[in-house]
Tab-separated table of C-alpha atoms in Angstrom:
chain	number	residue	atom	x	y	z
L	20	MET	CA	42.600	11.007	-19.021
L	21	GLY	CA	41.864	10.602	-15.404
L	22	GLN	CA	40.334	13.984	-15.050
L	23	LYS	CA	38.261	13.017	-17.536
L	24	GLY	CA	37.384	9.625	-15.960
L	25	ALA	CA	36.700	10.952	-12.449
L	26	SER	CA	34.374	13.454	-13.913
L	27	SER	CA	32.669	10.870	-16.080
L	28	THR	CA	31.967	9.062	-12.500
L	29	SER	CA	31.117	12.049	-10.514
L	30	THR	CA	28.511	13.085	-13.141
L	31	LEU	CA	26.942	9.255	-13.258
L	32	ARG	CA	27.171	9.347	-9.467
L	33	GLY	CA	25.127	13.098	-9.433
L	34	VAL	CA	22.884	11.572	-12.035
L	35	PHE	CA	22.483	8.528	-9.971
L	36	LYS	CA	21.377	10.576	-6.669
L	37	LYS	CA	18.844	12.353	-8.444
L	38	PHE	CA	17.138	9.644	-9.702
L	39	LYS	CA	17.716	7.284	-7.046
L	40	PRO	CA	13.979	7.832	-5.213
L	41	HIS	CA	12.725	7.195	-8.772
L	42	LEU	CA	14.098	4.006	-9.210
L	43	LEU	CA	13.712	2.696	-5.547
L	44	MET	CA	9.803	3.398	-5.995
L	45	ILE	CA	10.005	1.800	-9.351
L	46	SER	CA	11.438	-1.458	-7.466
L	47	THR	CA	9.017	-1.212	-4.526
L	48	GLN	CA	6.168	-1.453	-7.278
L	49	LEU	CA	7.766	-4.319	-9.118
L	50	GLY	CA	8.163	-5.893	-5.780
L	51	TYR	CA	4.109	-5.388	-4.795
L	52	THR	CA	3.175	-6.534	-8.804
L	53	PHE	CA	5.198	-9.413	-8.109
L	54	LEU	CA	3.393	-9.739	-4.592
L	55	TYR	CA	-0.204	-9.931	-6.394
L	56	PHE	CA	0.654	-13.115	-8.447
L	57	ILE	CA	2.311	-14.762	-5.661
L	58	THR	CA	-0.171	-14.575	-3.187
L	59	GLU	CA	-3.164	-15.569	-5.870
L	60	ALA	CA	-1.070	-18.614	-6.688
L	61	SER	CA	-1.005	-19.417	-3.172
L	62	PHE	CA	-4.388	-19.152	-2.983
L	63	ASN	CA	-5.287	-21.310	-6.084
L	64	HIS	CA	-2.994	-23.920	-4.265
L	65	GLY	CA	-5.473	-23.971	-1.457
L	66	MET	CA	-3.912	-21.393	1.372
L	67	ASN	CA	-6.536	-19.924	3.307
L	68	PRO	CA	-5.879	-15.500	3.100
L	69	HIS	CA	-6.518	-15.288	6.802
L	70	VAL	CA	-3.694	-17.545	7.391
L	71	TYR	CA	-1.523	-15.649	5.018
L	72	ILE	CA	-2.035	-12.617	6.529
L	73	THR	CA	-1.629	-13.975	9.916
L	74	TYR	CA	1.824	-15.645	9.240
L	75	ARG	CA	3.304	-12.889	6.758
L	76	HIS	CA	2.856	-10.221	9.992
L	77	ILE	CA	4.593	-12.979	12.159
L	78	VAL	CA	7.522	-13.217	10.204
L	79	ALA	CA	7.453	-9.692	9.278
L	80	GLY	CA	7.291	-8.938	13.091
L	81	VAL	CA	10.266	-11.127	13.880
L	82	VAL	CA	12.438	-10.165	11.136
L	83	MET	CA	12.311	-6.045	11.838
L	84	LEU	CA	12.366	-6.429	15.413
L	85	PRO	CA	15.947	-6.535	16.091
L	86	PHE	CA	16.467	-3.781	13.322
L	87	ALA	CA	13.677	-1.587	15.307
L	88	TYR	CA	15.335	-2.821	18.768
L	89	PHE	CA	18.909	-1.393	17.813
L	90	LEU	CA	18.651	1.212	15.263
L	91	GLU	CA	15.880	3.269	17.645
L	92	ARG	CA	17.132	2.365	20.797
L	93	GLY	CA	17.431	6.116	21.657
L	94	GLN	CA	14.463	7.322	19.584
L	95	ARG	CA	11.549	4.908	21.103
L	96	PRO	CA	9.653	7.008	23.764
L	97	LYS	CA	7.799	5.334	26.900
L	98	LEU	CA	4.865	2.927	25.547
L	99	THR	CA	2.129	3.498	28.126
L	100	PHE	CA	-1.222	2.106	28.535
L	101	ALA	CA	-2.936	4.692	26.493
L	102	LEU	CA	-0.177	4.310	23.676
L	103	PHE	CA	-0.593	0.334	23.945
L	104	VAL	CA	-4.337	0.576	23.372
L	105	GLU	CA	-3.885	3.278	20.296
L	106	ILE	CA	-1.507	1.087	18.635
L	107	PHE	CA	-3.927	-1.992	19.022
L	108	ILE	CA	-6.806	-0.044	17.312
L	109	LEU	CA	-4.018	0.646	14.357
L	110	SER	CA	-3.332	-2.377	13.806
L	111	LEU	CA	-6.683	-3.593	13.968
L	112	LEU	CA	-7.403	-1.003	11.394
L	113	GLY	CA	-4.298	-0.990	9.218
L	114	ILE	CA	-3.559	-5.201	9.307
L	115	GLY	CA	-6.830	-7.044	10.919
L	116	LEU	CA	-9.531	-5.336	8.736
L	117	THR	CA	-8.210	-4.048	5.488
L	118	LEU	CA	-5.190	-6.635	4.588
L	119	ASN	CA	-8.119	-9.540	5.832
L	120	THR	CA	-10.819	-8.031	3.240
L	121	TYR	CA	-8.424	-6.814	0.590
L	122	PHE	CA	-6.977	-10.362	-0.173
L	123	ALA	CA	-10.321	-11.911	0.398
L	124	SER	CA	-11.083	-9.905	-2.383
L	125	LEU	CA	-8.156	-11.169	-4.418
L	126	ARG	CA	-10.120	-14.709	-4.556
L	127	TYR	CA	-13.313	-13.212	-6.097
L	128	THR	CA	-11.943	-10.348	-8.352
L	129	SER	CA	-8.304	-10.453	-9.756
L	130	PRO	CA	-5.317	-9.156	-9.498
L	131	THR	CA	-5.904	-6.060	-12.516
L	132	PHE	CA	-8.850	-4.938	-10.505
L	133	VAL	CA	-7.523	-5.020	-6.863
L	134	ALA	CA	-4.363	-3.313	-8.003
L	135	SER	CA	-6.138	-0.692	-9.773
L	136	MET	CA	-8.498	-0.224	-6.446
L	137	VAL	CA	-5.053	0.986	-4.556
L	138	ASN	CA	-5.212	4.034	-6.178
L	139	THR	CA	-8.397	5.310	-4.914
L	140	ILE	CA	-7.260	5.209	-0.976
L	141	ALA	CA	-5.273	8.653	-1.475
L	142	SER	CA	-8.858	10.083	-3.218
L	143	LEU	CA	-10.549	8.324	0.321
L	144	THR	CA	-8.485	9.425	2.425
L	145	PHE	CA	-8.505	13.022	1.172
L	146	VAL	CA	-12.427	12.693	1.461
L	147	ILE	CA	-12.337	11.418	4.988
L	148	ALA	CA	-9.651	14.344	6.157
L	149	VAL	CA	-11.898	16.604	4.643
L	150	VAL	CA	-14.818	15.739	6.507
L	151	LEU	CA	-12.928	15.689	9.913
L	152	ARG	CA	-11.523	19.073	9.057
L	153	LEU	CA	-7.930	18.314	8.474
L	154	GLU	CA	-7.903	19.393	4.976
L	155	LEU	CA	-9.520	22.299	3.406
L	156	ILE	CA	-10.569	23.118	-0.093
L	157	ASN	CA	-10.257	26.559	-1.137
L	158	LEU	CA	-12.386	26.769	-4.698
L	159	ARG	CA	-11.152	30.187	-5.251
L	160	ASN	CA	-7.757	28.633	-6.090
L	161	PRO	CA	-6.685	26.442	-9.114
L	162	ARG	CA	-5.543	23.588	-7.161
L	163	GLY	CA	-8.225	23.681	-4.754
L	164	ILE	CA	-10.578	23.194	-7.444
L	165	ALA	CA	-8.030	20.321	-8.765
L	166	LYS	CA	-8.208	18.390	-5.679
L	167	ALA	CA	-12.493	18.560	-5.536
L	168	LEU	CA	-12.750	17.327	-8.944
L	169	GLY	CA	-9.984	14.945	-8.696
L	170	THR	CA	-11.289	13.609	-6.111
L	171	LEU	CA	-14.895	12.800	-7.524
L	172	ILE	CA	-13.695	12.021	-10.568
L	173	SER	CA	-11.600	9.083	-9.261
L	174	LEU	CA	-14.661	8.067	-7.218
L	175	ALA	CA	-16.690	7.864	-10.026
L	176	GLY	CA	-13.705	5.386	-11.807
L	177	VAL	CA	-14.414	3.143	-8.389
L	178	MET	CA	-18.243	3.485	-9.343
L	179	ILE	CA	-17.751	1.996	-12.669
L	180	MET	CA	-15.467	-0.609	-11.671
L	181	THR	CA	-17.171	-2.002	-9.068
L	182	LEU	CA	-20.584	-1.875	-11.021
L	183	TYR	CA	-19.759	-1.905	-14.290
L	184	LYS	CA	-17.940	-5.503	-15.467
L	185	GLY	CA	-18.600	-4.238	-19.278
L	186	PRO	CA	-17.213	-7.550	-21.982
L	187	ILE	CA	-13.948	-9.473	-21.848
L	188	VAL	CA	-11.103	-8.204	-24.021
L	189	ARG	CA	-9.880	-10.839	-25.824
L	190	ASN	CA	-6.678	-12.368	-25.546
L	191	LEU	CA	-4.157	-12.373	-28.189
L	192	GLY	CA	-2.820	-15.572	-27.594
L	193	ARG	CA	-1.999	-18.314	-25.286
L	194	PRO	CA	-0.390	-17.393	-21.767
L	195	LEU	CA	3.212	-17.569	-21.230
L	196	ILE	CA	2.737	-19.173	-17.862
L	197	ARG	CA	-0.117	-20.552	-16.311
L	198	ILE	CA	-0.727	-20.516	-11.955
L	199	GLN	CA	-0.875	-24.107	-10.768
L	200	GLY	CA	-4.178	-24.659	-8.746
L	201	ASN	CA	-7.722	-23.687	-9.182
L	202	ASN	CA	-7.821	-21.808	-12.373
L	203	ALA	CA	-11.356	-21.700	-12.729
L	204	PRO	CA	-12.662	-17.736	-13.597
L	205	HIS	CA	-13.184	-15.580	-10.491
L	206	GLU	CA	-16.783	-15.722	-9.493
L	207	HIS	CA	-19.195	-13.416	-7.247
L	208	TRP	CA	-17.409	-9.924	-8.892
L	209	LEU	CA	-19.986	-7.936	-6.788
L	210	LYS	CA	-18.872	-9.518	-3.739
L	211	GLY	CA	-14.983	-9.095	-3.895
L	212	SER	CA	-15.572	-5.749	-5.186
L	213	LEU	CA	-17.529	-4.621	-2.364
L	214	LEU	CA	-14.270	-6.346	-0.272
L	215	THR	CA	-11.722	-4.440	-2.311
L	216	VAL	CA	-13.886	-1.052	-1.478
L	217	SER	CA	-14.480	-1.631	2.074
L	218	SER	CA	-10.212	-2.545	2.800
L	219	CYS	CA	-9.354	0.661	0.886
L	220	ILE	CA	-11.979	2.834	3.290
L	221	THR	CA	-10.219	1.291	6.224
L	222	TRP	CA	-6.877	1.434	4.995
L	223	SER	CA	-7.874	5.120	4.342
L	224	ILE	CA	-9.140	5.650	8.156
L	225	TRP	CA	-5.815	3.694	9.047
L	226	TYR	CA	-3.446	6.533	7.352
L	227	ILE	CA	-5.385	9.006	9.366
L	228	MET	CA	-4.880	7.208	12.529
L	229	GLN	CA	-1.304	6.923	11.938
L	230	ALA	CA	-0.877	10.509	11.605
L	231	TYR	CA	-1.731	10.948	15.226
L	232	THR	CA	-0.199	8.311	16.445
L	233	LEU	CA	3.045	9.182	15.004
L	234	LYS	CA	3.220	12.362	16.755
L	235	ARG	CA	3.291	10.261	20.128
L	236	TYR	CA	5.240	7.339	18.458
L	237	PRO	CA	7.959	8.831	16.271
L	238	ALA	CA	9.897	5.774	16.256
L	239	GLN	CA	8.061	4.232	12.766
L	240	LEU	CA	10.292	1.091	12.367
L	241	SER	CA	9.256	0.143	15.877
L	242	LEU	CA	5.695	1.148	15.141
L	243	THR	CA	5.934	-0.847	12.104
L	244	THR	CA	7.051	-3.976	14.266
L	245	TRP	CA	4.790	-3.427	17.254
L	246	MET	CA	1.439	-3.008	14.380
L	247	SER	CA	3.281	-6.086	12.800
L	248	ILE	CA	2.982	-8.432	15.982
L	249	ILE	CA	-0.244	-7.034	17.310
L	250	GLY	CA	-1.694	-7.475	14.192
L	251	GLY	CA	-0.415	-10.992	13.106
L	252	ALA	CA	-2.233	-11.953	16.673
L	253	GLN	CA	-5.072	-10.366	15.993
L	254	SER	CA	-5.872	-12.018	12.331
L	255	ALA	CA	-4.800	-15.475	14.235
L	256	VAL	CA	-7.636	-14.598	16.638
L	257	PHE	CA	-10.084	-14.125	13.585
L	258	THR	CA	-8.833	-16.552	11.832
L	259	ALA	CA	-9.351	-19.433	14.580
L	260	PHE	CA	-13.013	-18.299	14.846
L	261	VAL	CA	-13.388	-17.990	11.025
L	262	GLN	CA	-10.866	-21.536	9.817
L	263	HIS	CA	-11.855	-24.267	11.984
L	264	LYS	CA	-9.644	-26.601	9.973
L	265	ARG	CA	-5.802	-27.473	11.608
L	266	ALA	CA	-4.634	-28.657	7.990
L	267	ALA	CA	-5.302	-24.822	6.839
L	268	TRP	CA	-2.618	-23.821	9.025
L	269	THR	CA	-0.245	-26.169	7.945
L	270	ILE	CA	2.014	-25.339	4.647
L	271	GLY	CA	4.752	-27.397	3.329
L	272	PHE	CA	8.273	-25.937	1.610
L	273	ASP	CA	6.316	-24.899	-1.764
L	274	ILE	CA	4.208	-21.787	-2.916
L	275	ASP	CA	2.505	-20.834	0.657
L	276	PHE	CA	5.772	-20.543	2.148
L	277	TRP	CA	7.311	-18.472	-0.510
L	278	SER	CA	4.540	-16.336	-0.576
L	279	VAL	CA	4.433	-15.695	3.469
L	280	LEU	CA	7.907	-15.255	3.549
L	281	TYR	CA	8.604	-12.997	0.698
L	282	GLY	CA	5.249	-10.919	2.016
L	283	GLY	CA	6.733	-10.644	5.075
L	284	VAL	CA	10.618	-9.921	4.120
L	285	ILE	CA	10.557	-7.967	1.415
L	286	CYS	CA	6.736	-6.049	1.485
L	287	SER	CA	5.978	-5.270	5.140
L	288	GLY	CA	9.821	-5.000	5.636
L	289	ALA	CA	12.116	-4.072	2.765
L	290	ILE	CA	9.642	-1.937	0.879
L	291	VAL	CA	8.182	-0.375	3.438
L	292	PHE	CA	11.912	1.012	4.363
L	293	ILE	CA	12.314	2.368	0.918
L	294	GLN	CA	8.779	4.281	0.948
L	295	LEU	CA	9.810	5.569	4.505
L	296	TRP	CA	13.305	7.240	2.683
L	297	CYS	CA	11.728	8.479	-0.430
L	298	THR	CA	8.969	9.997	1.275
L	299	GLU	CA	11.827	11.770	3.805
L	300	GLU	CA	13.952	12.793	0.733
L	301	LYS	CA	10.930	13.410	-1.616
L	302	GLY	CA	7.301	13.864	-0.140
L	303	PRO	CA	4.105	11.692	0.153
L	304	VAL	CA	2.984	13.243	-2.964
L	305	PHE	CA	5.784	11.537	-4.653
L	306	VAL	CA	5.232	8.248	-3.080
L	307	THR	CA	1.940	7.911	-4.312
L	308	MET	CA	2.762	9.502	-7.769
L	309	PHE	CA	4.171	5.584	-8.550
L	310	ASN	CA	0.998	3.530	-7.607
L	311	PRO	CA	-0.090	3.956	-11.088
L	312	VAL	CA	2.845	2.183	-12.364
L	313	GLY	CA	2.095	-0.683	-10.139
L	314	THR	CA	-1.526	-1.045	-11.749
L	315	ILE	CA	-0.003	-0.811	-15.518
L	316	LEU	CA	2.447	-3.817	-14.405
L	317	VAL	CA	-0.112	-5.785	-13.078
L	318	ALA	CA	-2.213	-5.179	-16.338
L	319	ILE	CA	0.482	-5.918	-18.409
L	320	LEU	CA	1.717	-8.738	-16.772
L	321	ALA	CA	-1.911	-10.272	-15.900
L	322	TYR	CA	-3.261	-10.082	-19.687
L	323	PHE	CA	0.033	-11.069	-21.608
L	324	VAL	CA	1.678	-13.457	-19.708
L	325	LEU	CA	-0.473	-14.997	-17.195
L	326	GLY	CA	-3.724	-14.778	-19.698
L	327	GLU	CA	-5.919	-13.362	-16.933
L	328	ARG	CA	-9.135	-11.961	-18.115
L	329	LEU	CA	-9.653	-8.247	-18.497
L	330	TYR	CA	-12.724	-6.738	-18.746
L	331	THR	CA	-13.092	-2.758	-20.592
L	332	GLY	CA	-15.032	-2.278	-17.082
L	333	SER	CA	-11.747	-2.457	-15.539
L	334	ILE	CA	-9.752	-0.687	-17.827
L	335	LEU	CA	-12.202	2.301	-17.956
L	336	GLY	CA	-12.263	2.546	-14.881
L	337	ALA	CA	-9.101	2.167	-14.134
L	338	LEU	CA	-7.988	4.941	-16.666
L	339	ILE	CA	-11.046	7.624	-14.964
L	340	VAL	CA	-9.563	6.890	-11.497
L	341	ILE	CA	-5.777	7.607	-12.438
L	342	ILE	CA	-6.858	10.693	-14.159
L	343	GLY	CA	-8.574	12.065	-10.851
L	344	LEU	CA	-5.353	11.259	-8.647
L	345	TYR	CA	-3.512	12.715	-10.590
L	346	MET	CA	-5.580	16.143	-10.399
L	347	LEU	CA	-5.913	15.143	-6.046
L	348	LEU	CA	-2.167	15.125	-6.374
L	349	TRP	CA	-1.580	18.270	-8.439
L	350	GLY	CA	-3.478	19.751	-6.181
L	351	LYS	CA	-1.998	18.553	-3.099
L	352	GLU	CA	1.764	19.471	-4.477
L	353	GLY	CA	0.676	23.289	-4.222
L	354	ASP	CA	-0.158	23.095	-0.562
L	355	GLU	CA	2.885	20.944	0.234
L	356	LYS	CA	4.973	23.959	-1.153
L	357	ALA	CA	3.014	26.397	0.692
L	358	ASP	CA	4.017	24.481	3.793
L	359	ILE	CA	7.912	24.467	2.742
L	360	LYS	CA	7.189	28.081	1.966
L	361	TYR	CA	5.504	29.845	4.979
L	362	GLU	CA	6.051	27.070	8.049
L	363	GLU	CA	9.511	27.255	9.309
L	364	PRO	CA	9.316	25.311	13.019
L	365	LYS	CA	11.751	26.122	15.234
L	366	ASP	CA	12.210	23.348	16.780
L	367	LYS	CA	13.807	20.777	14.255
L	368	ASN	CA	12.385	17.839	16.383
L	369	ALA	CA	8.943	18.897	15.731
L	370	GLN	CA	9.295	19.595	11.982
L	371	LYS	CA	10.639	15.909	11.982
L	372	ILE	CA	7.302	14.730	13.997
L	373	ASP	CA	4.982	16.981	11.428
L	374	SER	CA	6.646	15.699	8.724
L	375	ALA	CA	5.966	11.982	10.014
L	376	GLY	CA	2.345	12.569	10.621
L	377	LYS	CA	1.836	13.590	6.750
L	378	ASP	CA	4.003	10.928	5.609
L	379	ALA	CA	1.350	8.387	7.039
L	380	PHE	CA	-1.459	9.579	4.902
L	381	TYR	CA	0.190	8.052	1.639
L	382	GLY	CA	2.020	5.106	2.946
L	383	GLU	CA	1.270	0.992	2.523
L	384	PRO	CA	0.337	-1.531	4.984
């Protein structure tokens, strides 16, 4: 009995170890799913999106600072002025521009639409990488053809979601939960769509630039902390120009406080840790493959639980985007297998830095 029990425990541990990255990535998508709704509830309550971005990254920087300081004490390179300027620009791209336009678009569209658009980042990053000759396409190879077709199909889905709204899908019943605040239908759909697309473009540029920066500053946790602090400061300056009311900066112990705390600690802190670990264990393709899970979860909650309006254009475009995304990822998977098979760097540290650079293409800000 003892040996059977030990064998069973060992088997369970083996199964858990094998599927641990899968469970963790699903948990990150659950985390991001909740983020869409808690921020929308906060915005409906009156929270300014730009103030939210500022507070969220200040919280993230303060929480991550001690971990970065102690855990990467011997790993951090010297921060030169040139490197600081590079991190400053990186923060501006990843936080100042991307997240301010991203969360502002949530006021004009819907959580389902915004979550669906996240799936386009891999395709947009791939297009920019090809333009900069960081990525090559071999159209004589089936995987190369898949990368090209997947990118075109994904971008076609984006155009459908942006330009075609379509009829509203009829709700099956009353929403189980109603978000308090301004629950008026989202207006300015085209404006919100353009804001979302622009945020995805800057997001993609940020990933590419991050790959270069990580080669010179491989301390990922410290880099994330720097970006949170600098990005929060940049967002504060921008918000001071566009929001002149002091009342906008005041938050009580309500949904606004919890949305800032959740976004800073969970999304910019814990989820970033999980994604970095999974990327190191399974690679960036594995991490990116779970983005559609978040899209599906958001759509289900928005439609069935919250009674969010769902448009046929969003459904059709999202399905096309996901098909194109998986075609692109299948093509990229062939590249990574080739790298593992043929590239064997002599210096292990160089291998780690190169891996970190690749990881940046598929992260989350």
